[in-house]
CSV table of C-alpha atoms and ligand atoms in Angstrom, one decimal:
chain,number,residue,atom,x,y,z
A,1,MET,CA,-6.0,-10.3,33.3
A,2,ALA,CA,-9.1,-9.0,31.6
A,3,ASP,CA,-12.0,-11.4,31.1
A,4,TYR,CA,-11.5,-11.9,27.4
A,5,LEU,CA,-13.6,-14.6,25.7
A,6,PHE,CA,-10.5,-15.6,23.7
A,7,ALA,CA,-6.9,-14.4,23.8
A,8,PRO,CA,-6.6,-11.1,21.8
A,9,HIS,CA,-4.7,-11.3,18.6
A,10,ASN,CA,-1.0,-10.3,18.7
A,11,PRO,CA,-0.3,-6.9,17.1
A,12,VAL,CA,0.8,-7.0,13.5
A,13,THR,CA,4.3,-5.7,13.1
A,14,VAL,CA,6.7,-4.7,10.4
A,15,PRO,CA,10.5,-4.9,11.2
A,16,ILE,CA,12.4,-1.6,11.3
A,17,ALA,CA,15.5,-1.8,9.2
A,18,ARG,CA,17.8,-0.5,12.0
A,19,GLY,CA,16.2,-2.7,14.7
A,20,GLY,CA,12.9,-2.8,16.5
A,21,LEU,CA,9.3,-3.4,15.4
A,22,PHE,CA,6.6,-1.0,14.0
A,23,ALA,CA,3.2,-2.1,15.3
A,24,VAL,CA,0.6,-1.5,12.6
A,25,ARG,CA,-2.7,0.2,13.5
A,26,ARG,CA,-4.4,0.8,10.2
A,27,VAL,CA,-3.4,0.6,6.5
A,28,TYR,CA,-4.7,3.3,4.2
A,29,CYS,CA,-4.2,3.3,0.4
A,30,VAL,CA,-4.2,6.1,-2.2
A,31,GLY,CA,-6.4,5.1,-5.1
A,32,ARG,CA,-4.8,6.8,-8.0
A,33,ASN,CA,-1.5,8.6,-7.9
A,34,TYR,CA,0.5,8.0,-11.1
A,35,ALA,CA,-0.9,9.4,-14.4
A,36,GLU,CA,0.2,6.4,-16.6
A,37,HIS,CA,-1.5,3.9,-14.3
A,38,ILE,CA,-4.7,6.1,-14.2
A,39,VAL,CA,-4.7,6.1,-18.0
A,40,GLU,CA,-4.1,2.3,-18.2
A,41,MET,CA,-7.1,1.8,-15.9
A,42,GLY,CA,-9.3,4.1,-18.0
A,43,ASN,CA,-9.7,6.9,-15.5
A,44,ASP,CA,-9.3,10.7,-15.5
A,45,THR,CA,-6.0,12.1,-14.2
A,46,ARG,CA,-7.7,15.3,-13.0
A,47,ASP,CA,-9.7,13.6,-10.3
A,48,PRO,CA,-8.7,14.3,-6.7
A,49,PRO,CA,-7.1,11.4,-4.7
A,50,PHE,CA,-9.4,9.0,-2.9
A,51,PHE,CA,-8.6,6.4,-0.2
A,52,PHE,CA,-9.5,2.9,0.7
A,53,ALA,CA,-8.1,0.7,3.5
A,54,LYS,CA,-6.9,-2.8,4.3
A,55,PRO,CA,-7.0,-4.4,7.7
A,56,ALA,CA,-3.8,-4.4,9.7
A,57,ASP,CA,-3.6,-8.1,9.5
A,58,ALA,CA,-3.5,-8.1,5.7
A,59,VAL,CA,0.2,-7.0,6.2
A,60,VAL,CA,2.8,-9.7,5.4
A,61,ALA,CA,6.2,-8.6,6.7
A,62,GLY,CA,9.6,-9.8,5.9
A,63,GLY,CA,9.5,-11.5,2.6
A,64,ALA,CA,7.2,-14.4,3.5
A,65,ALA,CA,5.4,-16.2,0.7
A,66,ILE,CA,1.7,-15.4,0.1
A,67,PRO,CA,-1.0,-17.9,-1.1
A,68,TYR,CA,-2.8,-17.3,-4.4
A,69,PRO,CA,-6.1,-16.1,-3.0
A,70,PRO,CA,-9.5,-17.7,-3.5
A,71,ARG,CA,-12.3,-16.3,-5.7
A,72,THR,CA,-10.2,-14.7,-8.4
A,73,ALA,CA,-8.7,-15.5,-11.8
A,74,ASP,CA,-6.9,-12.1,-12.1
A,75,PHE,CA,-4.6,-11.6,-9.0
A,76,GLN,CA,-2.5,-8.5,-9.7
A,77,HIS,CA,0.5,-6.7,-8.3
A,78,GLU,CA,0.8,-3.0,-7.5
A,79,ILE,CA,4.2,-1.8,-6.2
A,80,GLU,CA,4.0,1.2,-3.9
A,81,LEU,CA,5.9,3.5,-1.6
A,82,VAL,CA,4.6,2.9,2.0
A,83,VAL,CA,4.6,5.8,4.5
A,84,ALA,CA,4.8,4.8,8.2
A,85,ILE,CA,3.1,7.4,10.4
A,86,GLY,CA,4.9,8.1,13.7
A,87,LYS,CA,2.8,10.9,15.2
A,88,GLU,CA,-0.9,11.6,15.7
A,89,GLY,CA,-2.6,14.3,13.7
A,90,ALA,CA,-5.9,15.5,12.1
A,91,ASP,CA,-6.4,18.3,9.6
A,92,ILE,CA,-2.6,18.3,9.0
A,93,ALA,CA,-1.3,21.2,6.8
A,94,VAL,CA,0.8,20.1,3.8
A,95,ALA,CA,3.8,22.1,5.2
A,96,ASP,CA,3.6,20.1,8.5
A,97,ALA,CA,2.8,16.7,7.1
A,98,LEU,CA,6.2,15.2,6.8
A,99,GLU,CA,6.7,15.8,10.6
A,100,HIS,CA,4.2,13.0,11.1
A,101,VAL,CA,6.3,10.4,9.1
A,102,TYR,CA,8.4,7.9,11.0
A,103,GLY,CA,9.8,6.2,8.0
A,104,TYR,CA,9.2,4.5,4.6
A,105,ALA,CA,9.0,1.0,3.2
A,106,VAL,CA,8.3,-0.7,-0.1
A,107,GLY,CA,5.0,-2.6,-0.3
A,108,LEU,CA,2.6,-4.5,-2.6
A,109,ASP,CA,-1.1,-3.6,-2.9
A,110,MET,CA,-2.1,-7.0,-4.1
A,111,THR,CA,-5.5,-6.8,-5.9
A,112,ARG,CA,-8.2,-9.3,-7.1
A,113,ARG,CA,-8.6,-7.2,-10.2
A,114,ASP,CA,-11.7,-9.1,-11.5
A,115,LEU,CA,-13.5,-8.6,-8.2
A,116,GLN,CA,-12.5,-4.9,-8.3
A,117,ALA,CA,-13.9,-4.5,-11.8
A,118,VAL,CA,-17.3,-6.0,-10.7
A,119,ALA,CA,-17.4,-3.8,-7.7
A,120,LYS,CA,-16.6,-0.6,-9.7
A,121,LYS,CA,-19.3,-1.5,-12.3
A,122,ALA,CA,-21.9,-2.2,-9.6
A,123,GLY,CA,-20.9,0.7,-7.3
A,124,ARG,CA,-20.1,-1.7,-4.6
A,125,PRO,CA,-17.3,-1.5,-1.9
A,126,TRP,CA,-13.8,-2.6,-2.8
A,127,GLU,CA,-12.9,-4.6,0.3
A,128,MET,CA,-13.1,-8.1,-1.3
A,129,ALA,CA,-10.9,-6.8,-4.1
A,130,LYS,CA,-8.3,-5.1,-1.9
A,131,ALA,CA,-8.7,-5.9,1.8
A,132,PHE,CA,-8.3,-9.7,1.9
A,133,ASP,CA,-5.8,-12.0,3.7
A,134,PHE,CA,-2.2,-11.6,2.8
A,135,SER,CA,-2.9,-8.7,0.5
A,136,ALA,CA,-0.2,-6.3,1.7
A,137,PRO,CA,3.4,-7.7,1.6
A,138,ILE,CA,5.7,-5.0,3.0
A,139,GLY,CA,9.5,-4.8,3.4
A,140,SER,CA,11.3,-3.4,6.4
A,141,ILE,CA,10.8,0.2,7.4
A,142,GLU,CA,13.6,2.7,7.0
A,143,PRO,CA,13.4,5.6,9.5
A,144,VAL,CA,13.4,9.1,8.2
A,145,SER,CA,16.5,9.6,10.4
A,146,ALA,CA,18.4,7.2,8.0
A,147,ILE,CA,17.0,8.0,4.6
A,148,CYS,CA,15.2,11.4,4.9
A,149,HIS,CA,12.1,11.9,2.7
A,150,PRO,CA,12.4,10.4,-0.7
A,151,ALA,CA,10.7,12.6,-3.3
A,152,LYS,CA,12.4,11.1,-6.3
A,153,GLY,CA,13.8,7.7,-7.2
A,154,THR,CA,13.0,4.8,-9.4
A,155,ILE,CA,10.2,2.4,-8.2
A,156,THR,CA,10.3,-1.0,-9.9
A,157,LEU,CA,8.7,-4.4,-9.7
A,158,LYS,CA,10.2,-7.5,-11.2
A,159,VAL,CA,8.3,-10.7,-11.6
A,160,ASN,CA,10.6,-13.8,-12.1
A,161,GLY,CA,13.5,-11.3,-12.8
A,162,GLU,CA,11.6,-9.4,-15.6
A,163,VAL,CA,10.7,-5.7,-15.1
A,164,ARG,CA,6.9,-5.4,-15.0
A,165,GLN,CA,6.4,-2.0,-13.4
A,166,SER,CA,8.8,0.9,-13.6
A,167,GLY,CA,8.2,4.5,-12.5
A,168,ASP,CA,9.7,7.3,-10.5
A,169,LEU,CA,8.4,8.7,-7.1
A,170,GLY,CA,8.8,12.1,-8.7
A,171,ASP,CA,5.8,11.2,-11.0
A,172,GLN,CA,3.4,10.9,-8.1
A,173,ILE,CA,0.5,13.3,-8.7
A,174,TRP,CA,-0.1,13.8,-5.0
A,175,SER,CA,3.1,14.0,-2.9
A,176,VAL,CA,3.5,12.2,0.4
A,177,ALA,CA,2.8,15.5,2.2
A,178,GLU,CA,-0.3,16.2,0.1
A,179,ALA,CA,-1.6,12.7,0.6
A,180,ILE,CA,-1.2,12.9,4.4
A,181,ALA,CA,-2.8,16.3,4.5
A,182,HIS,CA,-5.7,15.1,2.4
A,183,LEU,CA,-6.3,11.9,4.3
A,184,SER,CA,-6.1,13.6,7.7
A,185,GLN,CA,-9.1,15.7,6.7
A,186,PHE,CA,-11.2,12.5,6.8
A,187,VAL,CA,-9.6,10.6,9.7
A,188,THR,CA,-7.2,11.2,12.6
A,189,LEU,CA,-3.9,9.6,11.8
A,190,GLN,CA,-2.1,7.8,14.6
A,191,ALA,CA,1.4,6.4,15.1
A,192,GLY,CA,1.3,2.9,13.6
A,193,ASP,CA,-0.8,3.8,10.5
A,194,LEU,CA,0.6,2.9,7.1
A,195,ILE,CA,-0.2,4.7,3.9
A,196,MET,CA,0.3,2.9,0.6
A,197,THR,CA,0.8,5.8,-1.9
A,198,GLY,CA,-0.4,4.4,-5.2
A,199,THR,CA,1.2,2.4,-8.0
A,200,PRO,CA,2.9,3.3,-11.3
A,201,ALA,CA,1.8,1.8,-14.6
A,202,GLY,CA,2.4,-1.9,-15.5
A,203,VAL,CA,0.0,-3.7,-13.2
A,204,ALA,CA,-0.5,-7.3,-14.4
A,205,PRO,CA,-1.6,-10.7,-13.2
A,206,VAL,CA,0.6,-13.2,-11.3
A,207,ALA,CA,0.5,-17.0,-11.0
A,208,ARG,CA,1.5,-19.5,-8.4
A,209,GLY,CA,5.3,-19.9,-8.3
A,210,ASP,CA,6.0,-16.3,-9.4
A,211,VAL,CA,8.6,-14.4,-7.4
A,212,LEU,CA,7.9,-10.7,-7.0
A,213,GLU,CA,10.8,-8.3,-6.2
A,214,GLY,CA,10.0,-4.7,-5.7
A,215,ALA,CA,12.5,-1.9,-5.0
A,216,ILE,CA,12.5,1.9,-4.5
A,217,GLU,CA,15.7,3.8,-4.9
A,218,GLY,CA,16.8,5.1,-1.6
A,219,VAL,CA,14.1,3.3,0.4
A,220,GLY,CA,14.5,-0.4,0.2
A,221,SER,CA,12.8,-3.5,-1.2
A,222,VAL,CA,10.1,-6.1,-0.8
A,223,ARG,CA,10.0,-9.7,-1.9
A,224,THR,CA,7.4,-12.4,-2.0
A,225,MET,CA,6.5,-15.5,-3.8
A,226,ILE,CA,3.0,-16.6,-4.8
A,227,VAL,CA,2.3,-20.2,-3.5
B,301,MN,MN1,-2.8,0.5,-5.1
């Protein structure tokens, strides 16, 4: 037994739909990947993708409720396709990128939009807007062996049964393969990394008591409640 000052934290895991656990190493997010959402946020659709990250322990697996976070009055949902990396790689070619994918899940990139607006305006980091506790609810991971690589299919988010976000994976500006290739130019990807691939239009605030149900055709679902 190593001489740890305190017991190391348990690994963060996401259930695999067909059994087993996916241990999370890092969570990367694509900043802008659907034209309608880029327009609703007042940005330029011709910009290349950019990335930010959340800590692994921001992940909330398996439909658990999440608390309304402190220091915000504008807590918003972003429904996203999540890529689960299963194989190490750096400088990955687009043509080889999908070989690095273990599976896919449906996730929520929960955002303190008011803090993000302040950070953008001041040229400050986004962590306190994006990388806070309980900010990444994620459903179970479906392996590629079961669902292949979804390139099309509806992506929707309902809040209290009403559709708030609706799009299609086919409308992603940067495909999963392109996002992996681009990100791997900056960092070495490892098994256990998750990539949240951006959200379609319709982002909006939530309140305590709201039930969020996201789904992607051919991939799965995610559910959480704000408490
Ligand atoms: Mn997002």
